[in-house]
mmCIF file of C-alpha atoms in Angstrom:
data_model
loop_
_atom_site.group_PDB
_atom_site.id
_atom_site.type_symbol
_atom_site.label_atom_id
_atom_site.label_comp_id
_atom_site.label_asym_id
_atom_site.label_seq_id
_atom_site.Cartn_x
_atom_site.Cartn_y
_atom_site.Cartn_z
ATOM 1 C CA UNK A 291 -25.750 0.189 -24.620
ATOM 2 C CA UNK A 292 -22.972 -1.785 -25.920
ATOM 3 C CA UNK A 293 -21.411 -0.886 -29.044
ATOM 4 C CA UNK A 294 -21.027 -3.117 -31.941
ATOM 5 C CA UNK A 295 -17.372 -2.891 -32.598
ATOM 6 C CA UNK A 296 -16.324 -4.345 -29.724
ATOM 7 C CA UNK A 297 -13.281 -6.850 -30.609
ATOM 8 C CA UNK A 298 -12.120 -10.138 -28.738
ATOM 9 C CA UNK A 299 -9.658 -9.324 -26.067
ATOM 10 C CA UNK A 300 -6.429 -11.138 -26.132
ATOM 11 C CA UNK A 301 -4.200 -8.119 -24.892
ATOM 12 C CA UNK A 302 -4.150 -4.780 -22.906
ATOM 13 C CA UNK A 303 -1.521 -2.110 -24.059
ATOM 14 C CA UNK A 304 -0.006 0.644 -22.127
ATOM 15 C CA UNK A 305 0.370 4.043 -22.902
ATOM 16 C CA UNK A 306 1.497 5.528 -19.733
ATOM 17 C CA UNK A 307 4.879 5.953 -21.083
ATOM 18 C CA UNK A 308 4.136 6.949 -24.828
ATOM 19 C CA UNK A 309 4.509 10.608 -23.855
ATOM 20 C CA UNK A 310 7.829 10.276 -22.666
ATOM 21 C CA UNK A 311 9.306 8.280 -25.436
ATOM 22 C CA UNK A 312 12.682 9.768 -25.145
ATOM 23 C CA UNK A 313 13.164 9.187 -21.601
ATOM 24 C CA UNK A 314 12.208 5.933 -21.368
ATOM 25 C CA UNK A 315 15.980 4.815 -20.597
ATOM 26 C CA UNK A 316 16.442 7.577 -17.930
ATOM 27 C CA UNK A 317 12.733 6.435 -16.430
ATOM 28 C CA UNK A 318 13.856 2.403 -16.257
ATOM 29 C CA UNK A 319 16.746 3.752 -14.453
ATOM 30 C CA UNK A 320 14.901 5.765 -11.873
ATOM 31 C CA UNK A 321 12.122 3.140 -11.441
ATOM 32 C CA UNK A 322 15.034 0.425 -11.119
ATOM 33 C CA UNK A 323 16.480 2.479 -8.117
ATOM 34 C CA UNK A 324 13.166 3.244 -6.733
ATOM 35 C CA UNK A 325 12.561 -0.598 -7.005
ATOM 36 C CA UNK A 326 16.146 -1.470 -5.190
ATOM 37 C CA UNK A 327 15.535 0.670 -2.878
ATOM 38 C CA UNK A 328 11.865 -0.305 -2.008
ATOM 39 C CA UNK A 329 13.941 -4.003 -1.503
ATOM 40 C CA UNK A 330 17.255 -2.682 0.252
ATOM 41 C CA UNK A 331 14.786 -0.572 2.705
ATOM 42 C CA UNK A 332 12.413 -3.079 3.853
ATOM 43 C CA UNK A 333 14.772 -5.948 3.728
ATOM 44 C CA UNK A 334 16.748 -3.875 6.185
ATOM 45 C CA UNK A 335 13.910 -3.121 8.179
ATOM 46 C CA UNK A 336 12.797 -7.172 8.456
ATOM 47 C CA UNK A 337 16.454 -8.024 9.111
ATOM 48 C CA UNK A 338 17.275 -5.985 12.469
ATOM 49 C CA UNK A 339 13.498 -6.912 13.950
ATOM 50 C CA UNK A 340 14.303 -10.604 13.036
ATOM 51 C CA UNK A 341 18.411 -10.417 14.434
ATOM 52 C CA UNK A 342 17.712 -7.889 17.226
ATOM 53 C CA UNK A 343 16.045 -9.273 20.337
ATOM 54 C CA UNK A 344 15.193 -6.143 21.660
ATOM 55 C CA UNK A 345 13.204 -5.401 18.550
ATOM 56 C CA UNK A 346 10.878 -8.783 19.913
ATOM 57 C CA UNK A 347 7.904 -6.511 20.524
ATOM 58 C CA UNK A 348 3.986 -6.599 18.704
ATOM 59 C CA UNK A 349 4.839 -3.275 17.479
ATOM 60 C CA UNK A 350 7.955 -4.173 15.620
ATOM 61 C CA UNK A 351 6.276 -7.806 14.384
ATOM 62 C CA UNK A 352 3.748 -5.805 12.849
ATOM 63 C CA UNK A 353 5.905 -3.069 11.003
ATOM 64 C CA UNK A 354 8.271 -6.298 10.027
ATOM 65 C CA UNK A 355 4.898 -7.484 8.379
ATOM 66 C CA UNK A 356 4.279 -3.868 6.633
ATOM 67 C CA UNK A 357 7.461 -4.180 5.313
ATOM 68 C CA UNK A 358 7.028 -8.000 3.833
ATOM 69 C CA UNK A 359 4.026 -6.644 2.340
ATOM 70 C CA UNK A 360 5.318 -3.722 0.792
ATOM 71 C CA UNK A 361 8.516 -5.736 -0.727
ATOM 72 C CA UNK A 362 5.322 -8.055 -2.416
ATOM 73 C CA UNK A 363 2.830 -4.831 -3.333
ATOM 74 C CA UNK A 364 5.687 -3.104 -5.242
ATOM 75 C CA UNK A 365 6.874 -6.556 -6.985
ATOM 76 C CA UNK A 366 3.093 -6.912 -8.139
ATOM 77 C CA UNK A 367 3.797 -3.794 -10.768
ATOM 78 C CA UNK A 368 7.227 -2.511 -10.764
ATOM 79 C CA UNK A 369 8.785 -5.380 -12.676
ATOM 80 C CA UNK A 370 6.534 -5.347 -15.376
ATOM 81 C CA UNK A 371 7.008 -1.475 -15.529
ATOM 82 C CA UNK A 372 10.557 -1.889 -15.897
ATOM 83 C CA UNK A 373 10.214 -4.858 -18.989
ATOM 84 C CA UNK A 374 8.075 -1.800 -20.573
ATOM 85 C CA UNK A 375 10.246 1.139 -20.272
ATOM 86 C CA UNK A 376 12.980 -1.069 -22.446
ATOM 87 C CA UNK A 377 11.240 -3.298 -24.827
ATOM 88 C CA UNK A 378 8.846 -2.212 -27.902
ATOM 89 C CA UNK A 379 5.934 -4.485 -26.444
ATOM 90 C CA UNK A 380 4.726 -2.691 -23.980
ATOM 91 C CA UNK A 381 1.246 -5.547 -23.656
ATOM 92 C CA UNK A 382 -0.181 -7.807 -21.030
ATOM 93 C CA UNK A 383 -2.781 -10.237 -21.187
ATOM 94 C CA UNK A 384 -6.034 -10.391 -20.422
ATOM 95 C CA UNK A 385 -5.542 -12.955 -17.656
ATOM 96 C CA UNK A 386 -1.773 -10.936 -16.689
ATOM 97 C CA UNK A 387 -4.472 -7.917 -16.057
ATOM 98 C CA UNK A 388 -6.820 -9.401 -14.240
ATOM 99 C CA UNK A 389 -4.052 -11.067 -12.166
ATOM 100 C CA UNK A 390 -2.498 -7.562 -12.018
ATOM 101 C CA UNK A 391 -5.487 -5.831 -10.599
ATOM 102 C CA UNK A 392 -6.384 -8.214 -7.968
ATOM 103 C CA UNK A 393 -3.219 -8.467 -6.241
ATOM 104 C CA UNK A 394 -2.962 -4.670 -6.095
ATOM 105 C CA UNK A 395 -6.217 -4.633 -4.321
ATOM 106 C CA UNK A 396 -5.867 -7.540 -2.023
ATOM 107 C CA UNK A 397 -2.489 -6.275 -1.200
ATOM 108 C CA UNK A 398 -2.979 -2.559 -0.393
ATOM 109 C CA UNK A 399 -6.250 -3.549 1.093
ATOM 110 C CA UNK A 400 -4.381 -5.764 3.634
ATOM 111 C CA UNK A 401 -2.176 -3.025 4.035
ATOM 112 C CA UNK A 402 -5.390 -0.925 5.345
ATOM 113 C CA UNK A 403 -6.508 -3.389 8.018
ATOM 114 C CA UNK A 404 -2.759 -4.375 8.822
ATOM 115 C CA UNK A 405 -2.521 -0.341 9.772
ATOM 116 C CA UNK A 406 -5.488 -0.767 11.911
ATOM 117 C CA UNK A 407 -4.015 -3.533 13.587
ATOM 118 C CA UNK A 408 -0.871 -1.354 14.317
ATOM 119 C CA UNK A 409 -3.161 1.555 15.361
ATOM 120 C CA UNK A 410 -4.989 -0.717 17.895
ATOM 121 C CA UNK A 411 -1.838 -1.832 19.239
ATOM 122 C CA UNK A 412 -0.466 1.600 20.125
ATOM 123 C CA UNK A 413 -3.759 2.126 22.029
ATOM 124 C CA UNK A 414 -3.454 -1.151 23.984
ATOM 125 C CA UNK A 415 0.221 0.019 24.600
ATOM 126 C CA UNK A 416 -0.913 3.291 25.444
ATOM 127 C CA UNK A 417 -4.587 3.061 27.025
ATOM 128 C CA UNK A 418 -3.776 -0.185 29.210
ATOM 129 C CA UNK A 419 -0.069 -0.633 28.939
ATOM 130 C CA UNK A 420 -0.239 -2.858 32.744
ATOM 131 C CA UNK A 421 -1.794 -5.879 30.656
ATOM 132 C CA UNK A 422 0.123 -4.644 27.497
ATOM 133 C CA UNK A 423 2.098 -8.150 26.642
ATOM 134 C CA UNK A 424 -1.007 -9.861 27.836
ATOM 135 C CA UNK A 425 -3.425 -8.759 25.802
ATOM 136 C CA UNK A 426 -0.925 -8.590 22.806
ATOM 137 C CA UNK A 427 0.095 -12.179 22.357
ATOM 138 C CA UNK A 428 2.348 -13.889 19.656
ATOM 139 C CA UNK A 429 -1.332 -15.764 19.076
ATOM 140 C CA UNK A 430 -3.304 -12.223 18.863
ATOM 141 C CA UNK A 431 -0.716 -10.537 16.808
ATOM 142 C CA UNK A 432 -0.740 -13.714 14.346
ATOM 143 C CA UNK A 433 -4.302 -13.859 14.242
ATOM 144 C CA UNK A 434 -4.454 -10.234 13.511
ATOM 145 C CA UNK A 435 -1.717 -10.399 10.456
ATOM 146 C CA UNK A 436 -3.982 -13.569 8.769
ATOM 147 C CA UNK A 437 -7.013 -11.584 9.447
ATOM 148 C CA UNK A 438 -5.178 -8.501 7.527
ATOM 149 C CA UNK A 439 -4.893 -10.827 4.796
ATOM 150 C CA UNK A 440 -8.122 -12.830 4.412
ATOM 151 C CA UNK A 441 -10.584 -9.928 5.700
ATOM 152 C CA UNK A 442 -10.471 -8.341 1.847
ATOM 153 C CA UNK A 443 -9.952 -11.540 -0.670
ATOM 154 C CA UNK A 444 -13.644 -12.001 -1.255
ATOM 155 C CA UNK A 445 -14.744 -8.563 -2.216
ATOM 156 C CA UNK A 446 -12.382 -8.345 -4.861
ATOM 157 C CA UNK A 447 -12.796 -11.509 -6.335
ATOM 158 C CA UNK A 448 -16.592 -10.191 -6.910
ATOM 159 C CA UNK A 449 -15.017 -6.658 -8.345
ATOM 160 C CA UNK A 450 -12.544 -8.442 -10.782
ATOM 161 C CA UNK A 451 -15.551 -10.791 -12.121
ATOM 162 C CA UNK A 452 -17.176 -7.849 -12.881
ATOM 163 C CA UNK A 453 -14.422 -5.817 -14.233
ATOM 164 C CA UNK A 454 -13.578 -8.738 -16.589
ATOM 165 C CA UNK A 455 -16.859 -9.707 -17.601
ATOM 166 C CA UNK A 456 -17.353 -6.316 -19.349
ATOM 167 C CA UNK A 457 -17.332 -6.136 -23.440
ATOM 168 C CA UNK A 458 -14.364 -3.938 -24.585
ATOM 169 C CA UNK A 459 -13.901 -1.978 -27.796
ATOM 170 C CA UNK A 460 -11.118 -0.301 -29.417
ATOM 171 C CA UNK A 461 -7.387 -0.194 -29.380
ATOM 172 C CA UNK A 462 -7.538 -1.515 -25.620
ATOM 173 C CA UNK A 463 -4.960 0.931 -24.462
ATOM 174 C CA UNK A 464 -4.702 1.440 -20.720
ATOM 175 C CA UNK A 465 -3.654 5.101 -19.883
ATOM 176 C CA UNK A 466 -1.776 4.101 -16.954
ATOM 177 C CA UNK A 467 1.586 2.748 -15.986
ATOM 178 C CA UNK A 468 -0.245 -0.656 -14.724
ATOM 179 C CA UNK A 469 -3.404 -2.070 -14.836
ATOM 180 C CA UNK A 470 -5.768 -0.374 -12.479
ATOM 181 C CA UNK A 471 -9.277 -0.012 -12.160
ATOM 182 C CA UNK A 472 -10.303 2.711 -13.287
ATOM 183 C CA UNK A 473 -8.266 3.389 -16.624
ATOM 184 C CA UNK A 474 -9.576 -0.395 -17.270
ATOM 185 C CA UNK A 475 -13.341 0.584 -16.859
ATOM 186 C CA UNK A 476 -12.648 3.043 -19.406
ATOM 187 C CA UNK A 477 -12.496 1.197 -22.314
ATOM 188 C CA UNK A 478 -15.387 -0.879 -21.542
ATOM 189 C CA UNK A 479 -17.855 -0.374 -24.088
ATOM 190 C CA UNK A 480 -21.389 -1.482 -22.483
ATOM 191 C CA UNK A 481 -22.635 0.501 -19.168
ATOM 192 C CA UNK A 482 -20.127 0.431 -16.076
ATOM 193 C CA UNK A 483 -22.757 1.307 -13.671
ATOM 194 C CA UNK A 484 -22.427 -2.074 -11.943
ATOM 195 C CA UNK A 485 -18.761 -1.997 -11.751
ATOM 196 C CA UNK A 486 -18.437 1.714 -10.184
ATOM 197 C CA UNK A 487 -21.083 0.957 -7.449
ATOM 198 C CA UNK A 488 -19.427 -2.208 -6.680
ATOM 199 C CA UNK A 489 -16.112 -0.037 -6.846
ATOM 200 C CA UNK A 490 -17.285 2.715 -4.882
ATOM 201 C CA UNK A 491 -19.180 0.021 -2.242
ATOM 202 C CA UNK A 492 -15.705 -2.096 -1.658
ATOM 203 C CA UNK A 493 -12.975 0.933 -1.423
ATOM 204 C CA UNK A 494 -15.336 2.603 1.263
ATOM 205 C CA UNK A 495 -15.442 -1.199 3.259
ATOM 206 C CA UNK A 496 -11.992 -1.644 2.180
ATOM 207 C CA UNK A 497 -10.621 1.950 3.101
ATOM 208 C CA UNK A 498 -13.224 3.479 5.166
ATOM 209 C CA UNK A 499 -13.937 0.721 7.577
ATOM 210 C CA UNK A 500 -10.378 0.281 8.932
ATOM 211 C CA UNK A 501 -10.024 4.051 8.923
ATOM 212 C CA UNK A 502 -12.702 4.495 11.186
ATOM 213 C CA UNK A 503 -10.741 1.862 13.888
ATOM 214 C CA UNK A 504 -7.837 3.661 12.988
ATOM 215 C CA UNK A 505 -9.607 7.041 13.989
ATOM 216 C CA UNK A 506 -11.019 5.469 17.535
ATOM 217 C CA UNK A 507 -7.542 4.332 18.402
ATOM 218 C CA UNK A 508 -5.813 7.850 18.147
ATOM 219 C CA UNK A 509 -9.183 9.169 19.630
ATOM 220 C CA UNK A 510 -8.693 7.244 22.730
ATOM 221 C CA UNK A 511 -4.689 7.496 22.610
ATOM 222 C CA UNK A 512 -5.190 11.384 22.346
ATOM 223 C CA UNK A 513 -7.420 11.826 25.290
ATOM 224 C CA UNK A 514 -4.287 9.705 26.877
ATOM 225 C CA UNK A 515 -1.884 11.864 26.111
ATOM 226 C CA UNK A 516 -3.532 15.210 27.225
ATOM 227 C CA UNK A 517 -4.052 14.024 30.769
ATOM 228 C CA UNK A 518 -0.504 13.285 31.074
ATOM 229 C CA UNK A 519 1.102 15.905 33.982
ATOM 230 C CA UNK A 520 4.563 15.928 31.863
ATOM 231 C CA UNK A 521 5.154 17.654 28.730
ATOM 232 C CA UNK A 522 8.067 15.545 28.156
ATOM 233 C CA UNK A 523 6.129 12.362 28.931
ATOM 234 C CA UNK A 524 3.394 13.215 25.919
ATOM 235 C CA UNK A 525 6.066 14.241 23.558
ATOM 236 C CA UNK A 526 7.317 10.794 24.121
ATOM 237 C CA UNK A 527 4.222 8.918 23.874
ATOM 238 C CA UNK A 528 3.020 10.677 20.679
ATOM 239 C CA UNK A 529 6.804 10.245 19.391
ATOM 240 C CA UNK A 530 5.962 6.701 19.223
ATOM 241 C CA UNK A 531 2.846 6.753 16.730
ATOM 242 C CA UNK A 532 3.463 10.001 14.363
ATOM 243 C CA UNK A 533 5.215 7.118 12.145
ATOM 244 C CA UNK A 534 1.867 5.513 11.373
ATOM 245 C CA UNK A 535 0.176 9.003 11.296
ATOM 246 C CA UNK A 536 2.592 9.879 8.802
ATOM 247 C CA UNK A 537 2.203 6.281 6.573
ATOM 248 C CA UNK A 538 -2.019 6.265 7.211
ATOM 249 C CA UNK A 539 -1.851 9.907 5.716
ATOM 250 C CA UNK A 540 0.173 9.519 3.031
ATOM 251 C CA UNK A 541 -1.489 5.969 1.811
ATOM 252 C CA UNK A 542 -5.252 6.592 2.657
ATOM 253 C CA UNK A 543 -5.170 10.249 0.942
ATOM 254 C CA UNK A 544 -3.941 9.005 -2.109
ATOM 255 C CA UNK A 545 -5.697 5.912 -2.215
ATOM 256 C CA UNK A 546 -9.160 7.796 -1.683
ATOM 257 C CA UNK A 547 -8.618 9.818 -3.942
ATOM 258 C CA UNK A 548 -8.025 7.199 -6.796
ATOM 259 C CA UNK A 549 -10.660 5.107 -5.894
ATOM 260 C CA UNK A 550 -13.552 6.899 -4.235
ATOM 261 C CA UNK A 551 -13.475 10.223 -6.241
ATOM 262 C CA UNK A 552 -15.774 10.718 -9.223
ATOM 263 C CA UNK A 553 -14.002 10.213 -12.907
ATOM 264 C CA UNK A 554 -13.742 12.103 -15.221
ATOM 265 C CA UNK A 555 -10.835 12.835 -17.708
ATOM 266 C CA UNK A 556 -9.003 15.330 -15.364
ATOM 267 C CA UNK A 557 -9.021 12.950 -12.484
ATOM 268 C CA UNK A 558 -7.680 10.199 -14.418
ATOM 269 C CA UNK A 559 -4.577 12.513 -15.258
ATOM 270 C CA UNK A 560 -4.298 13.211 -11.806
ATOM 271 C CA UNK A 561 -4.776 9.670 -10.332
ATOM 272 C CA UNK A 562 -1.987 8.377 -12.912
ATOM 273 C CA UNK A 563 -0.035 10.235 -10.961
ATOM 274 C CA UNK A 564 -1.417 9.318 -7.154
ATOM 275 C CA UNK A 565 -2.032 5.541 -8.374
ATOM 276 C CA UNK A 566 2.599 5.606 -8.582
ATOM 277 C CA UNK A 567 2.620 7.668 -5.304
ATOM 278 C CA UNK A 568 1.090 5.089 -3.276
ATOM 279 C CA UNK A 569 1.973 1.664 -4.994
ATOM 280 C CA UNK A 570 5.947 2.929 -5.638
ATOM 281 C CA UNK A 571 6.602 5.871 -3.295
ATOM 282 C CA UNK A 572 4.875 5.168 -0.116
ATOM 283 C CA UNK A 573 6.984 1.832 0.279
ATOM 284 C CA UNK A 574 10.030 3.430 -0.716
ATOM 285 C CA UNK A 575 8.974 5.943 2.152
ATOM 286 C CA UNK A 576 8.228 3.636 4.675
ATOM 287 C CA UNK A 577 11.757 2.513 5.627
ATOM 288 C CA UNK A 578 13.126 5.896 6.052
ATOM 289 C CA UNK A 579 9.669 6.885 8.093
ATOM 290 C CA UNK A 580 10.095 4.351 10.547
ATOM 291 C CA UNK A 581 13.921 4.465 10.725
ATOM 292 C CA UNK A 582 14.173 8.462 11.438
ATOM 293 C CA UNK A 583 11.503 9.010 13.570
ATOM 294 C CA UNK A 584 11.808 5.675 16.152
ATOM 295 C CA UNK A 585 14.723 5.600 18.496
ATOM 296 C CA UNK A 586 14.675 1.648 18.328
ATOM 297 C CA UNK A 587 14.909 1.345 15.228
ATOM 298 C CA UNK A 588 18.014 4.046 15.150
ATOM 299 C CA UNK A 589 19.451 2.407 18.012
ATOM 300 C CA UNK A 590 19.700 -1.019 15.935
ATOM 301 C CA UNK A 591 20.586 0.027 12.687
ATOM 302 C CA UNK A 592 23.995 2.005 14.526
ATOM 303 C CA UNK A 593 24.383 -1.390 16.036
ATOM 304 C CA UNK A 594 24.626 -2.986 12.801
ATOM 305 C CA UNK A 595 26.417 -0.669 11.148
ATOM 306 C CA UNK A 596 29.157 -0.697 13.731
ATOM 307 C CA UNK A 597 28.963 -4.454 13.663
ATOM 308 C CA UNK A 598 29.510 -4.033 9.846
ATOM 309 C CA UNK A 599 32.510 -1.851 10.285
ATOM 310 C CA UNK A 600 34.178 -4.146 12.376
ATOM 311 C CA UNK A 601 34.198 -7.168 9.923
#
């Protein structure tokens, strides 16, 4: 039942920072450094892949695409968060909030399918190595990235429509650091059942379908690895997949809890922290994970540093 005291909606107000008023400047500096490290780390990954001919392979084409995606993904939320840390006006417009949620969902969904594409690339490389270059041609790689971008676009338009046609009541205070579906749903003064069902269904499609593709790819990969006679060979092959597995585990674990778990006051607090984790910290960690656990990337970085030292 819709409450009678709902008001005309103009702006939402972020209260994710209200319980830490004395730490505003510290948080600003901390998140600014995180944002700069995301831009620098992912930018460095893009640069070495573009400039090093030895990294001109499908695997690194997808890694470059992921690095671009992480920069855009964090740019949806972090600049507004930084402004809010040093501003008295911690508001976002109705349209701005809808746009922010849409791009978080769209880019997050794109990352899910891109991670599935990267798993398929590893499957072909390990399970069908003789035909790898033939199968993973440039046209297919580009097509898979474009498909990752477009496949979830209409799903989130429907989600945004359902969410922002609801009436909103009271102070319009969002208990989060940025606009996201669970905290915005808390403000609705109407039955949110349809929106919640759609959110879970869309999350199941965007999260579970790519995860099943990833799982199927790694089942095949593991079966091939176990048949290898050499222990050293097994370690070498598994090393090429370990970075991807770590990123998948971190991203899917936190995103699944936020969008698929039942809502309660306790989970909203946990979700506020987890949403920061998968939208900000994972993009910061990705370049570190891929550079520390990938031999070719480490070799390329050493060459770049030696070149810089010689300048």
